[in-house]
Structures are given as C-alpha cells and as structure tokens.
Coordinates of C-alpha atoms and ligand atoms in Angstrom, one line a residue:
Chain A
M30 CA 0.0 0.0 0.0
S31 CA 1.7 3.2 -1.0
A32 CA 0.8 6.5 0.7
P33 CA -1.9 8.4 -1.2
H34 CA -1.5 11.9 -2.4
S35 CA -2.2 14.8 -0.1
P36 CA -2.7 18.4 -1.1
L37 CA -0.6 19.5 1.8
D38 CA 3.1 19.8 2.0
V39 CA 3.2 18.1 5.4
D40 CA 6.9 18.2 5.8
R41 CA 6.8 22.0 5.6
V42 CA 3.8 22.2 7.9
R43 CA 5.7 20.1 10.5
K44 CA 8.5 22.6 10.6
D45 CA 6.0 25.1 12.1
F46 CA 5.4 22.8 15.1
P47 CA 8.6 22.5 17.1
I48 CA 7.2 19.9 19.5
L49 CA 7.0 17.4 16.7
E50 CA 10.8 17.1 16.7
R51 CA 10.8 15.8 20.2
R52 CA 12.2 12.4 20.9
L53 CA 10.7 10.4 23.8
A54 CA 12.1 7.8 26.2
G55 CA 14.1 5.2 24.3
D56 CA 14.9 7.8 21.6
H57 CA 11.6 7.2 19.8
P58 CA 10.4 10.1 17.7
L59 CA 7.1 11.5 18.9
V60 CA 4.1 10.1 16.9
Y61 CA 1.3 12.4 18.0
L62 CA -2.1 10.8 17.2
D63 CA -4.1 12.6 19.9
S64 CA -5.1 15.9 18.2
A65 CA -8.8 15.4 19.0
N66 CA -7.8 15.7 22.6
T67 CA -5.7 18.8 22.1
S68 CA -3.8 19.9 19.0
Q69 CA -0.2 21.0 19.0
K70 CA 0.7 24.7 18.5
P71 CA 2.6 26.3 15.7
T72 CA 5.4 28.9 16.3
A73 CA 3.2 31.6 14.9
V74 CA 0.8 31.1 17.8
L75 CA 3.5 30.7 20.4
D76 CA 5.3 33.9 19.2
T77 CA 2.0 35.8 19.3
L78 CA 1.4 34.9 22.9
A79 CA 5.0 35.9 23.9
E80 CA 4.8 39.1 21.8
H81 CA 1.5 40.1 23.6
Y82 CA 2.9 39.6 27.1
T83 CA 6.3 41.1 26.1
R84 CA 5.2 44.2 24.4
H85 CA 1.5 45.0 24.6
N86 CA 0.2 43.6 27.9
A87 CA -2.7 45.7 29.4
N88 CA -6.3 45.1 30.3
V89 CA -8.9 45.5 27.5
A90 CA -11.7 48.1 27.2
R91 CA -10.8 49.9 30.4
A92 CA -7.6 51.8 29.7
V93 CA -7.1 55.1 27.9
H94 CA -3.3 54.5 27.7
Q95 CA -1.5 53.3 24.6
L96 CA -0.9 49.7 25.8
G97 CA -4.5 49.4 26.6
E98 CA -5.5 50.5 23.2
E99 CA -3.0 48.0 21.6
S100 CA -4.3 45.2 23.7
T101 CA -7.9 46.1 23.0
A102 CA -7.3 46.3 19.3
A103 CA -5.6 42.9 19.2
F104 CA -8.4 41.3 21.3
E105 CA -11.2 42.8 19.3
G106 CA -9.2 42.0 16.1
A107 CA -9.2 38.3 17.2
R108 CA -13.0 38.5 17.4
D109 CA -13.0 39.7 13.7
K110 CA -10.9 36.8 12.7
L111 CA -13.1 34.3 14.4
A112 CA -16.2 35.9 12.9
A113 CA -14.6 35.6 9.4
L114 CA -13.6 32.0 10.0
I115 CA -17.1 30.8 10.6
K116 CA -18.7 33.4 8.2
A117 CA -20.7 35.0 11.0
P118 CA -23.0 37.8 9.8
S119 CA -21.8 40.0 12.6
R120 CA -18.6 40.2 14.7
D121 CA -20.8 41.0 17.7
E122 CA -22.2 37.5 17.5
V123 CA -18.8 36.0 18.6
I124 CA -18.6 35.5 22.3
F125 CA -15.3 34.5 23.9
T126 CA -15.6 31.8 26.6
K127 CA -12.9 29.8 28.3
N128 CA -13.6 26.6 26.3
A129 CA -16.4 24.7 24.5
S130 CA -17.7 23.4 27.8
E131 CA -18.3 26.9 29.0
A132 CA -20.0 27.9 25.8
L133 CA -22.4 24.9 26.0
N134 CA -23.0 25.5 29.7
L135 CA -23.8 29.2 28.9
V136 CA -26.7 28.2 26.7
A137 CA -28.0 25.5 28.9
H138 CA -27.7 27.7 32.0
T139 CA -29.4 30.8 30.6
L140 CA -32.2 28.8 29.1
A141 CA -32.8 27.2 32.4
S142 CA -32.5 30.4 34.4
G143 CA -36.0 31.4 33.6
L144 CA -34.8 35.1 33.3
A145 CA -35.5 35.6 29.6
D146 CA -38.4 37.9 28.8
D147 CA -39.5 35.8 25.8
P148 CA -41.0 32.4 26.9
R149 CA -39.3 30.8 23.9
Y150 CA -36.1 31.2 25.8
R151 CA -37.3 29.8 29.1
L152 CA -37.2 26.0 29.9
G153 CA -39.9 24.6 32.0
P154 CA -42.1 21.6 32.7
G155 CA -43.6 20.3 29.5
D156 CA -40.6 21.4 27.4
E157 CA -38.2 19.0 25.9
I158 CA -34.4 19.1 25.4
V159 CA -33.0 16.8 22.7
V160 CA -29.3 15.7 22.5
T161 CA -27.7 12.6 21.0
E162 CA -26.1 9.4 22.4
M163 CA -22.8 10.4 20.8
E164 CA -22.3 13.7 22.7
H165 CA -19.3 14.6 24.7
H166 CA -20.1 14.8 28.4
S167 CA -19.9 18.6 28.0
N168 CA -23.1 18.4 25.9
I169 CA -24.9 16.0 28.1
V170 CA -24.4 17.0 31.7
P171 CA -25.3 20.7 31.3
W172 CA -28.6 19.6 29.8
Q173 CA -29.3 17.0 32.4
L174 CA -28.8 19.7 35.0
A175 CA -31.0 22.1 33.1
A176 CA -33.7 19.5 32.9
K177 CA -33.5 18.8 36.6
R178 CA -33.7 22.5 37.4
T179 CA -36.6 23.2 35.2
G180 CA -38.6 20.1 35.0
A181 CA -38.1 19.9 31.2
A182 CA -37.7 16.4 29.7
F183 CA -34.2 15.2 28.6
R184 CA -34.3 13.1 25.4
W185 CA -31.8 11.9 22.9
F186 CA -31.2 10.4 19.4
G187 CA -29.8 6.8 19.6
L188 CA -27.1 5.4 17.3
T189 CA -27.1 2.9 14.5
D190 CA -24.8 -0.1 14.5
D191 CA -22.4 1.6 12.1
G192 CA -21.9 4.7 14.2
R193 CA -24.5 7.1 12.8
L194 CA -27.4 9.0 14.3
D195 CA -30.6 7.0 14.2
L196 CA -32.8 9.6 12.6
S197 CA -35.7 7.2 12.0
T198 CA -37.6 8.7 15.0
I199 CA -36.8 12.3 14.3
G200 CA -40.5 13.2 13.6
E201 CA -41.5 12.2 17.1
L202 CA -38.3 13.1 18.9
I203 CA -38.3 16.7 17.7
N204 CA -41.8 17.9 18.2
E205 CA -43.9 20.9 19.3
R206 CA -42.6 20.6 22.9
T207 CA -38.9 20.7 21.8
K208 CA -37.3 23.9 22.9
I209 CA -33.7 23.1 21.9
V210 CA -31.8 20.4 20.0
S211 CA -28.1 20.3 20.9
L212 CA -25.9 18.0 18.9
V213 CA -22.3 17.4 17.9
H214 CA -21.1 18.2 14.4
Q215 CA -18.3 15.7 14.4
S216 CA -18.2 13.0 17.1
N217 CA -15.0 13.0 19.1
S218 CA -15.1 9.3 19.7
L219 CA -16.7 7.9 16.5
G220 CA -15.4 10.4 14.0
T221 CA -19.0 10.6 12.5
V222 CA -20.0 13.9 10.8
N223 CA -23.7 14.4 11.5
D224 CA -26.4 15.3 9.0
V225 CA -27.0 18.7 10.5
A226 CA -29.3 19.8 7.6
T227 CA -31.9 17.2 8.4
V228 CA -32.0 18.0 12.1
V229 CA -32.2 21.8 11.4
A230 CA -35.0 21.3 8.9
R231 CA -37.1 19.4 11.4
A232 CA -36.2 21.8 14.3
R233 CA -37.4 24.7 12.0
E234 CA -40.8 23.0 11.5
V235 CA -41.4 23.0 15.3
G236 CA -39.6 26.3 16.2
A237 CA -36.9 24.6 18.2
L238 CA -33.4 26.1 18.6
V239 CA -30.4 24.2 17.3
L240 CA -27.0 24.4 19.1
L241 CA -24.1 22.7 17.3
D242 CA -21.1 21.5 19.1
G243 CA -18.3 22.3 16.6
S244 CA -15.4 21.4 18.8
Q245 CA -14.3 18.7 16.4
S246 CA -15.4 20.2 13.1
V247 CA -14.4 23.9 13.2
P248 CA -10.7 22.9 13.4
H249 CA -10.9 20.5 10.5
Q250 CA -13.1 21.9 7.7
P251 CA -14.5 25.2 6.4
I252 CA -17.6 26.3 8.3
D253 CA -20.3 28.6 7.3
V254 CA -22.8 29.2 10.1
T255 CA -25.5 30.6 7.8
A256 CA -25.2 27.7 5.4
L257 CA -25.5 25.3 8.3
G258 CA -28.6 27.1 9.4
V259 CA -28.0 26.5 13.2
D260 CA -28.8 29.1 15.8
L261 CA -25.7 28.6 18.0
L262 CA -22.3 27.1 17.6
A263 CA -19.8 26.2 20.3
F264 CA -16.1 25.4 19.8
T265 CA -12.8 25.4 21.6
G266 CA -9.4 27.0 20.8
H267 CA -7.0 24.4 21.9
K268 CA -8.1 21.8 19.4
M269 CA -7.5 24.2 16.5
V270 CA -3.8 25.0 17.1
G271 CA -4.7 27.8 19.5
P272 CA -4.0 28.1 23.3
T273 CA -6.0 26.5 26.1
G274 CA -8.3 28.7 28.1
I275 CA -10.3 30.2 25.1
G276 CA -13.4 29.0 23.4
V277 CA -16.2 30.5 21.4
L278 CA -19.9 30.7 21.4
W279 CA -21.4 32.0 18.2
G280 CA -25.2 32.8 18.1
R281 CA -27.6 34.5 15.8
R282 CA -28.0 38.1 17.1
E283 CA -31.7 37.6 17.8
V284 CA -31.0 34.5 19.9
L285 CA -28.1 36.1 21.9
D286 CA -30.2 39.2 22.4
A287 CA -33.1 37.2 23.8
L288 CA -31.0 35.1 26.2
P289 CA -30.4 36.6 29.7
P290 CA -26.9 37.2 31.0
F291 CA -24.8 34.2 32.2
L292 CA -22.2 35.4 34.6
G293 CA -22.4 38.9 36.2
G294 CA -19.4 41.2 36.6
G295 CA -17.3 43.9 35.1
E296 CA -17.7 44.8 31.4
M297 CA -21.1 43.0 30.9
I298 CA -23.1 45.9 32.3
E299 CA -24.5 49.1 30.9
T300 CA -25.1 50.7 34.2
V301 CA -25.2 49.4 37.8
A302 CA -27.2 50.9 40.6
M303 CA -27.8 49.3 44.0
T304 CA -31.5 49.1 43.0
G305 CA -30.7 47.2 39.8
S306 CA -28.5 47.0 36.7
T307 CA -28.9 47.0 33.0
F308 CA -26.7 45.1 30.6
A309 CA -24.3 45.7 27.8
P310 CA -25.2 44.6 24.3
I311 CA -23.6 41.5 22.8
P312 CA -20.9 40.4 22.8
H313 CA -20.0 42.0 26.1
K314 CA -23.2 41.0 27.8
F315 CA -21.8 37.5 28.0
E316 CA -18.2 38.4 28.8
A317 CA -18.1 39.2 32.5
G318 CA -14.7 40.1 34.0
T319 CA -11.3 40.4 32.4
P320 CA -11.4 38.0 29.5
P321 CA -8.7 35.5 28.5
I322 CA -6.9 38.3 26.5
A323 CA -3.7 36.7 25.4
Q324 CA -5.5 33.4 24.7
A325 CA -8.0 35.2 22.4
I326 CA -5.2 37.0 20.6
G327 CA -3.4 33.6 20.3
L328 CA -6.5 32.1 18.9
G329 CA -6.7 34.9 16.3
A330 CA -3.1 33.9 15.3
A331 CA -4.3 30.3 15.1
V332 CA -7.1 31.3 12.7
D333 CA -4.6 33.2 10.6
Y334 CA -2.4 30.1 10.5
L335 CA -5.2 27.8 9.5
T336 CA -6.7 30.0 6.9
G337 CA -3.3 30.7 5.5
I338 CA -2.9 27.0 4.8
G339 CA -6.6 26.6 3.8
L340 CA -9.1 24.5 5.8
D341 CA -10.3 22.9 2.6
R342 CA -6.8 21.5 2.1
V343 CA -6.5 20.5 5.8
H344 CA -9.8 18.6 5.3
A345 CA -8.6 16.9 2.1
H346 CA -5.4 15.8 3.8
E347 CA -7.3 14.3 6.8
Q348 CA -9.7 12.5 4.4
A349 CA -6.7 10.9 2.7
L350 CA -5.2 10.0 6.1
T351 CA -8.5 8.5 7.3
A352 CA -8.9 6.4 4.1
Y353 CA -5.3 5.1 4.6
T354 CA -5.9 4.4 8.3
L355 CA -9.1 2.5 7.8
E356 CA -7.4 0.3 5.2
K357 CA -4.4 -0.3 7.4
L358 CA -6.4 -1.0 10.5
N359 CA -8.9 -3.3 8.8
A360 CA -6.0 -5.3 7.6
V361 CA -4.9 -6.0 11.2
D362 CA -6.5 -9.2 12.4
G363 CA -8.7 -8.7 15.5
V364 CA -9.2 -4.9 15.0
R365 CA -12.8 -3.7 15.0
I366 CA -13.5 -0.1 14.0
I367 CA -16.0 1.6 16.4
G368 CA -17.7 4.2 14.1
P369 CA -18.2 4.5 10.3
N370 CA -15.9 2.2 8.4
S371 CA -15.6 4.4 5.4
T372 CA -14.6 8.0 4.8
E373 CA -18.1 9.0 3.9
S374 CA -19.3 11.7 6.4
R375 CA -16.6 11.1 8.9
G376 CA -13.5 12.9 10.0
G377 CA -9.9 12.1 11.0
T378 CA -10.7 10.4 14.3
V379 CA -10.6 6.7 14.3
S380 CA -11.6 4.6 17.4
F381 CA -11.1 0.9 17.5
V382 CA -10.9 -2.2 19.8
L383 CA -8.3 -4.9 19.5
D384 CA -9.6 -8.4 20.3
G385 CA -8.4 -9.7 23.7
V386 CA -6.3 -6.7 24.6
H387 CA -7.7 -3.9 26.8
P388 CA -7.2 -0.4 25.3
H389 CA -5.3 0.6 28.4
D390 CA -2.7 -2.0 27.5
V391 CA -2.7 -1.0 23.8
G392 CA -2.1 2.6 24.7
Q393 CA 0.7 1.8 27.1
L394 CA 2.6 -0.4 24.7
L395 CA 2.1 2.1 21.8
D396 CA 3.5 4.8 24.1
E397 CA 6.6 2.8 24.7
R398 CA 7.2 3.2 21.0
G399 CA 6.5 6.9 21.1
V400 CA 3.0 6.6 19.6
A401 CA 0.6 8.8 21.6
V402 CA -3.1 7.8 21.3
R403 CA -6.0 8.2 23.7
V404 CA -7.6 5.3 25.4
G405 CA -10.8 5.2 27.5
H406 CA -14.2 6.5 26.8
H407 CA -13.1 9.9 25.6
C408 CA -15.6 11.8 27.7
A409 CA -18.4 10.1 25.7
R410 CA -19.2 7.1 27.9
P411 CA -22.7 6.4 26.5
V412 CA -21.0 5.6 23.1
C413 CA -19.0 2.8 24.8
V414 CA -22.1 1.6 26.6
R415 CA -24.1 1.6 23.3
Y416 CA -21.5 -0.6 21.6
G417 CA -21.0 -2.9 24.6
I418 CA -17.3 -2.1 25.1
P419 CA -15.5 -0.8 28.2
A420 CA -13.3 1.6 26.2
T421 CA -11.6 2.2 22.9
T422 CA -8.2 3.2 21.5
R423 CA -8.5 6.4 19.5
A424 CA -6.1 7.8 16.9
S425 CA -6.9 11.3 15.8
F426 CA -5.2 13.4 13.1
Y427 CA -4.4 16.9 12.1
L428 CA -2.7 18.9 9.4
Y429 CA 0.8 17.8 10.6
T430 CA 0.0 14.0 10.7
T431 CA 1.9 11.9 8.2
F432 CA 1.2 8.6 6.5
D433 CA 4.4 7.2 8.1
E434 CA 2.8 7.9 11.5
I435 CA -0.2 5.7 10.5
D436 CA 2.3 3.0 9.6
A437 CA 3.9 3.4 13.0
L438 CA 0.5 2.9 14.6
A439 CA -0.2 -0.2 12.5
D440 CA 3.2 -1.6 13.2
G441 CA 2.7 -0.9 16.9
L442 CA -0.6 -2.8 16.9
H443 CA 1.1 -5.9 15.4
Q444 CA 3.7 -5.7 18.2
V445 CA 0.9 -5.4 20.8
K446 CA -0.7 -8.5 19.4
R447 CA 2.6 -10.4 19.5
F448 CA 3.1 -9.3 23.1
F449 CA -0.3 -10.4 24.3
G450 CA -0.8 -13.3 21.8
Chain B
M22 CA 10.4 -0.2 29.5
S23 CA 7.7 -2.7 28.9
D24 CA 9.9 -5.2 30.7
S25 CA 9.5 -3.3 34.0
L26 CA 5.7 -2.8 33.6
Y27 CA 4.5 -6.0 32.0
Q28 CA 6.4 -8.7 33.9
E29 CA 5.9 -12.3 32.7
I30 CA 4.2 -13.1 36.0
I31 CA 1.6 -10.4 35.4
L32 CA 0.9 -11.7 31.8
D33 CA 0.6 -15.2 33.2
H34 CA -2.0 -14.2 35.7
Y35 CA -3.8 -12.2 33.1
K36 CA -3.9 -15.0 30.6
N37 CA -4.6 -17.8 33.2
P38 CA -6.3 -16.1 36.1
K39 CA -6.5 -18.0 39.4
G40 CA -9.8 -18.5 41.2
R41 CA -11.8 -16.2 38.8
G42 CA -15.6 -16.3 38.9
L43 CA -18.1 -15.3 41.6
R44 CA -18.9 -18.1 44.1
E45 CA -21.4 -18.8 46.9
P46 CA -21.5 -18.7 49.8
F47 CA -20.0 -15.4 50.7
G48 CA -20.2 -12.9 53.6
G49 CA -19.5 -9.6 51.9
E50 CA -19.3 -8.3 48.3
A51 CA -18.0 -5.0 46.8
H52 CA -18.1 -3.6 43.3
H53 CA -15.5 -1.0 42.4
V54 CA -14.9 0.8 39.1
N55 CA -12.1 3.0 37.9
P56 CA -14.0 5.9 36.2
T57 CA -11.1 7.1 34.1
C58 CA -10.7 3.8 32.2
G59 CA -13.8 1.8 32.9
D60 CA -12.1 -1.1 34.7
E61 CA -14.5 -3.0 36.9
I62 CA -14.2 -5.6 39.6
T63 CA -16.7 -7.4 41.8
I64 CA -15.2 -9.2 44.8
R65 CA -16.8 -11.6 47.3
V66 CA -15.3 -12.7 50.6
A67 CA -16.3 -15.8 52.5
L68 CA -15.3 -16.0 56.2
D69 CA -15.2 -18.8 58.7
G70 CA -14.6 -16.9 61.9
E71 CA -11.3 -15.1 61.5
K72 CA -10.3 -17.2 58.4
I73 CA -10.9 -16.2 54.8
T74 CA -12.1 -19.3 53.2
D75 CA -12.6 -17.9 49.7
V76 CA -12.0 -14.7 47.7
S77 CA -13.9 -14.9 44.4
Y78 CA -14.1 -12.2 41.8
D79 CA -15.1 -11.2 38.3
G80 CA -14.4 -8.1 36.3
Q81 CA -13.2 -6.6 33.1
G82 CA -10.3 -4.4 32.5
C83 CA -6.6 -4.1 31.6
S84 CA -4.0 -6.7 32.2
I85 CA -2.8 -4.9 35.3
S86 CA -6.1 -4.8 37.1
Q87 CA -7.2 -8.3 36.2
A88 CA -3.8 -9.9 37.0
S89 CA -3.8 -8.1 40.3
A90 CA -7.1 -9.7 41.3
S91 CA -5.7 -13.1 40.4
V92 CA -2.7 -12.5 42.6
L93 CA -4.9 -11.2 45.4
H94 CA -7.0 -14.4 45.3
E95 CA -3.9 -16.6 45.5
L96 CA -2.3 -14.6 48.4
L97 CA -5.3 -14.0 50.6
T98 CA -7.4 -17.1 50.3
G99 CA -6.8 -19.2 53.4
S100 CA -5.2 -16.5 55.5
T101 CA -6.7 -14.7 58.5
V102 CA -8.3 -11.4 58.2
D103 CA -5.5 -9.7 60.1
D104 CA -2.8 -11.2 57.9
A105 CA -4.8 -10.3 54.8
F106 CA -5.1 -6.7 55.9
A107 CA -1.4 -6.7 56.7
T108 CA -0.6 -8.0 53.2
E109 CA -2.9 -5.4 51.7
R110 CA -1.0 -2.6 53.5
V111 CA 2.3 -3.9 52.2
F112 CA 1.0 -4.1 48.6
T113 CA -0.6 -0.6 48.8
E114 CA 2.7 0.8 50.1
L115 CA 4.6 -0.8 47.3
M116 CA 2.2 0.6 44.7
Q117 CA 2.3 4.1 46.2
G118 CA 6.0 4.1 46.6
R119 CA 6.8 5.6 43.1
G120 CA 9.3 2.7 42.5
Q121 CA 11.3 3.5 45.6
V122 CA 10.0 0.7 47.8
E123 CA 11.8 -2.6 47.8
P124 CA 9.2 -5.4 47.4
D125 CA 9.1 -8.2 50.1
E126 CA 8.6 -11.5 48.3
D127 CA 7.9 -13.4 51.6
V128 CA 4.8 -11.3 52.1
L129 CA 3.8 -10.5 48.5
G130 CA 4.6 -13.6 46.5
D131 CA 3.8 -13.0 42.9
G132 CA 2.7 -9.5 44.0
I133 CA 6.3 -8.4 43.7
A134 CA 5.9 -8.4 39.9
F135 CA 3.8 -5.3 40.3
A136 CA 6.8 -3.3 41.6
G137 CA 7.3 -1.8 38.2
V138 CA 3.7 -0.6 38.0
A139 CA 4.5 1.9 40.8
K140 CA 6.5 3.9 38.3
Y141 CA 3.5 4.5 36.2
P142 CA 1.1 6.8 38.2
A143 CA -1.7 6.3 35.7
R144 CA -1.6 2.5 36.2
V145 CA -1.3 2.4 40.0
K146 CA -5.1 2.7 40.3
C147 CA -5.5 -0.3 38.0
A148 CA -3.3 -2.4 40.3
L149 CA -5.1 -1.3 43.5
L150 CA -8.6 -1.7 42.2
S151 CA -9.2 -5.2 43.4
W152 CA -7.4 -4.6 46.7
M153 CA -9.7 -1.7 47.6
A154 CA -12.7 -3.7 46.7
F155 CA -11.4 -6.6 48.8
K156 CA -11.1 -4.3 51.8
D157 CA -14.7 -3.2 51.4
A158 CA -16.0 -6.7 50.9
T159 CA -14.2 -8.0 54.0
A160 CA -15.4 -5.1 56.1
R161 CA -19.0 -6.0 55.0
A162 CA -18.4 -9.7 55.7
L163 CA -17.1 -8.8 59.2
A164 CA -20.2 -6.6 59.8
G165 CA -22.4 -9.5 58.6
A166 CA -23.8 -7.1 56.0
G167 CA -24.1 -9.7 53.2
P168 CA -24.4 -8.9 49.5
I169 CA -24.8 -5.2 49.0
E170 CA -23.5 -3.6 45.8
E171 CA -22.0 -0.1 46.0
E172 CA -20.1 1.9 43.4
T173 CA -17.0 3.5 44.8
R174 CA -14.1 5.2 43.1
Ligands
PLP525 C1 -17.1 17.1 20.8 C2 -16.6 17.9 21.9 N1 -17.3 18.7 22.6 C3 -16.8 19.4 23.7 C4 -15.5 19.3 24.1 C5 -15.1 20.1 25.3 O1 -14.0 20.9 25.0 P1 -13.3 21.7 26.2 O2 -12.8 20.6 27.1 O3 -12.2 22.5 25.5 O4 -14.4 22.5 26.8 C6 -14.7 18.4 23.4 C7 -13.3 18.2 23.9 O5 -12.9 17.2 24.4 C8 -15.2 17.7 22.3 O6 -14.5 16.8 21.7

C-alpha cells in the first residue's frame, strides 16, 4: 500500500510545530495521534502569545493608555478573525468563553435560568431538550442539570450499529414541545460527521433552537454558520492549534439578544445601581470580568495560520489519512473499528478495539514506541455503553499528521498482538 | 520499559487467572470501578470466623487490574483477616512508593511483579482496584452485612 496523495506539504507544515521534533524515552520520535484531545501549536501562535505579554500587555476596554489600546485592538481583532472564519453575519455574535464546555453551559444555564423575557427562551415543565447518544459529556451533563432545574424532559437520538445518528424517529423526537436540540457536528469518539441539515429542517418546523457543538469540526473543515442554518455554535481554541483557556460561542443576534446574561461582573453591564442593573449589548453581555486576553489573541493567530494553509486542504489531507488508516487497521486481524468504516461523512478520528487486549494495555505499549493515542471512553461514555465495550483506543489526526505515522500505529498494533498473543 | 511494567508473572496471571468467577456462599461483596478507564471488579469474601475461606471475583479491564485480582486471590485465600489486611497494606505501600519501595517476596509472593507498575502513576489505580474492593467486601463480611453492591471510586 503506497501513501496516497495529499494536497498539503506536510513536511513544511511540521516545521511550524517544534514539539513534533521531540524524541521520547528510548529515543523514539514522537508520533502524536491525539489531536482530537488537544492539538499542537505552531510557532506563529507561540510567538503571538509571547509578543503580547512582552510588548502589549494591558487590560482591555478599560484603559485610555496606549498599551490598553493596543491590547484592546488585538483582542477585538481576534474577534473579527473568528467571525470571518465561521462566516458570522456580525462580529458581535462571537462570544469569547474559556472553552467549548463553558459555551455549551452558557446556553443550557441561561435557558434554564427562567430570566428571559421571551418564553421561547425559558425552559420549564412540558418542554423537551434533545441531544444525541454520541455527545461529549460537556453536551450531556449541562442539559441534564437544566432538565433537573426546570422540569423539562431530557431526550436523545440513539445510534445505529455503524456509528451514525438514528434519525428514523426524528419526527416524534423533535416535536412541538422541543425547545432546543443540541448536537455534535463531528463526534470526538466515533469520527462521525452528522447530518445537520436534516436536524435543522425538522427543528425549524417546530420552532426549536439548534445548538451545534463544533469542537471537532471547526478545526478541520471550512464552516459557514449561515449555510449550516443553526442558531448557536460552540467550539474550543486548543483543538484548532490555539492556546488553552479560550473558546467561542457564536449565536444569531436575535437569539443572543433574547438570552439573559450568564455570569455577572465587570464589562457585561450598561449601568449598575444598588437598585438594579442593565446590561451591555452583545458580545460584552456574555463576557463578565477580564477575559482571556492573550488566549483570544493567540486564537486569532491560530485562525490566521489555519486560513493561510486553507481549511479545505486540511480537510482533504485528513480525508486521505483516514482512508489510509481504515485500510491499514482493517488489515490487522482482530481490530474492530467503532464508528463509520468508510470516509463518507466522517473525519480524521478513528476509534477501535483490538480483540483480547484492553485499550489501556494497547495505549501503554504504543506509548513505549512513542506513539501517543488516547484510550478510554473519551468523555463520551454512552457511546461505549451503546457498543458494549468498556473503552476504545483512538487515533486522531491533524494537518501535521503523516502517512508514516499511521504506519507506526499499525506496526505498533502488530507488536501489541505479539506481546499479548 | 515494557519489561518493567509487563512482567511475565503479570501476563501469566492475566492469561490464566486463578480463582476467577463469583462463588457462593460469601459474607460480603463489593463492586469497584475506575471511572477514568472503565475497569471494573466485583469481589466476594467468604469468612469462617477469622479465616478467609474464599475470595472470588469477576471483572473486566486491563491486564494490570485483572492480574492483580488473580494474585490477590492466591495470596489471601486461606489466611486470617488480620494477615490479609497486613498484606494489603504492604501491597498498597509498594504501589504508592513511586518505584522507591523494595518489594518483600515473603509477604507478597507473585505480587512483587507489580513493583514496576509503581513507576506509572496512571496505572497504580488499576493495580489497586481489586485490593480496595477486597477491603470493602471484607469489612462488610465482618459486619455481617451480606451482599450489597455499591459503586466507589
Ligand atoms: C465534541 C466535543 N465537545 C466538547 C468538548 C469540550 O471541549 P473543552 O474541554 O475544551 O471545553 C470536546 C473536547 O474534548 C469535544 O471533543
């Protein structure tokens, strides 16, 4: 099997990521196949972080001095970059959070708070929340809490045997009582890319909101929020070559305007009196306190880096890698892919089990060869329960992943089998 | 590296576990899970006065957690409760010793093979899972509590 063609010059890309030159114990080169967990960071992002703290550091939106202006311009500039990345109709619709989890919690919490003027944005008894069985815990637990607080029902789409959403019951599951449907765009454990259009179409018929968890899709493919037709989109910076500590919630202006504030504090107010307060317009309404300034600016640099390379090319590269991986893994006796076994509507995250060897042992032995994968339930335990397995081994790719690294994974699996055979 | 973690003795116990399977009668039972990796173990302890007449178990998980249960069965079946708890303390000390504790073969038997695991903090929990469950099950047997299931981390 020869390595297929990729539209990316991966050798050049890898030079932007100094960590990929690391050698691990036993002088094994690092084979980093855990980008769905967190991605590595290019020099451009690292330099931007250092440059900010070295030359421009100041708080934002509260200083008349020059450093404050520089810092504010860079922070708000990052918002512009994020808005352009996802083709948001307005930059004000981009809210900075600390990660995707906070963005998802923001929506669940404000809907459950009962503070919205418009009843469409207040959850209560008789209302229904719909998620899916392939969600990350970050898109399950906030909704379970919201349901508990409000008396709303918590419901979910099941999964088919080949790792896709079971949409056969969509007409009943999304109904007049449904207030919000919150689903993942690309599953972090199965790799499945969901049919968002079908879900959005049904949600529109009944007037339900749609929140999309783009944590695993925004880093890997071009995204257009208007074309997707969703109301809200959450994603996280550290999975898209950006720093930790920064995430994004995008929402249609009408929706964000209607939701009540989330956290209270500095910067989110219009005026404060001891008798009551009024609130700033979006985006600041949802950004209480000093935001993660350097992290947002670093994420802006990450967006520049990714768009400079082209997310369509990143996507094509990962499709080629995934095809190659599926072929290689299917050729290893005893490997079972958990998730779609073709590149159709799936991304570069491949989970599998190896007959007779627990994923923990697979991961440990691969690590001894420098191959970094994730093992466990990947914060999506219901997926493992659905497929009757305790855990999986997961290899996940990005723009710097090479075909040789997939070979290293496959060779490692043969070694694991010999060891436990 | 694998030589220090995956000792031949551990692989042997993993592939040919001793005393595996839940048996009756028993005085106390405990079910423990490791929430980070999903390893699970159920342990039953049968007592005749101060003497442990059987430790039976079932579970699923990695080689370390399953082999550890097999070694536990071998070491503790037939001993007194006091001796078993003393052995448990020595094993726990070895596991929490970050590779600095010299294992005592007279007390731990095949358990000394786990000395290398102590250098892998992420795996120590796997090795200790059955031992923690054993402590709970024995405490229940001593209290005459019988078969209650409880999830603990
Ligand atoms: C699909 C999905 N949603 C949400 C999250 C949560 O991201 P974060 O931990 O950055 O909040 C993750 C990351 O693990 C994810 O993969």
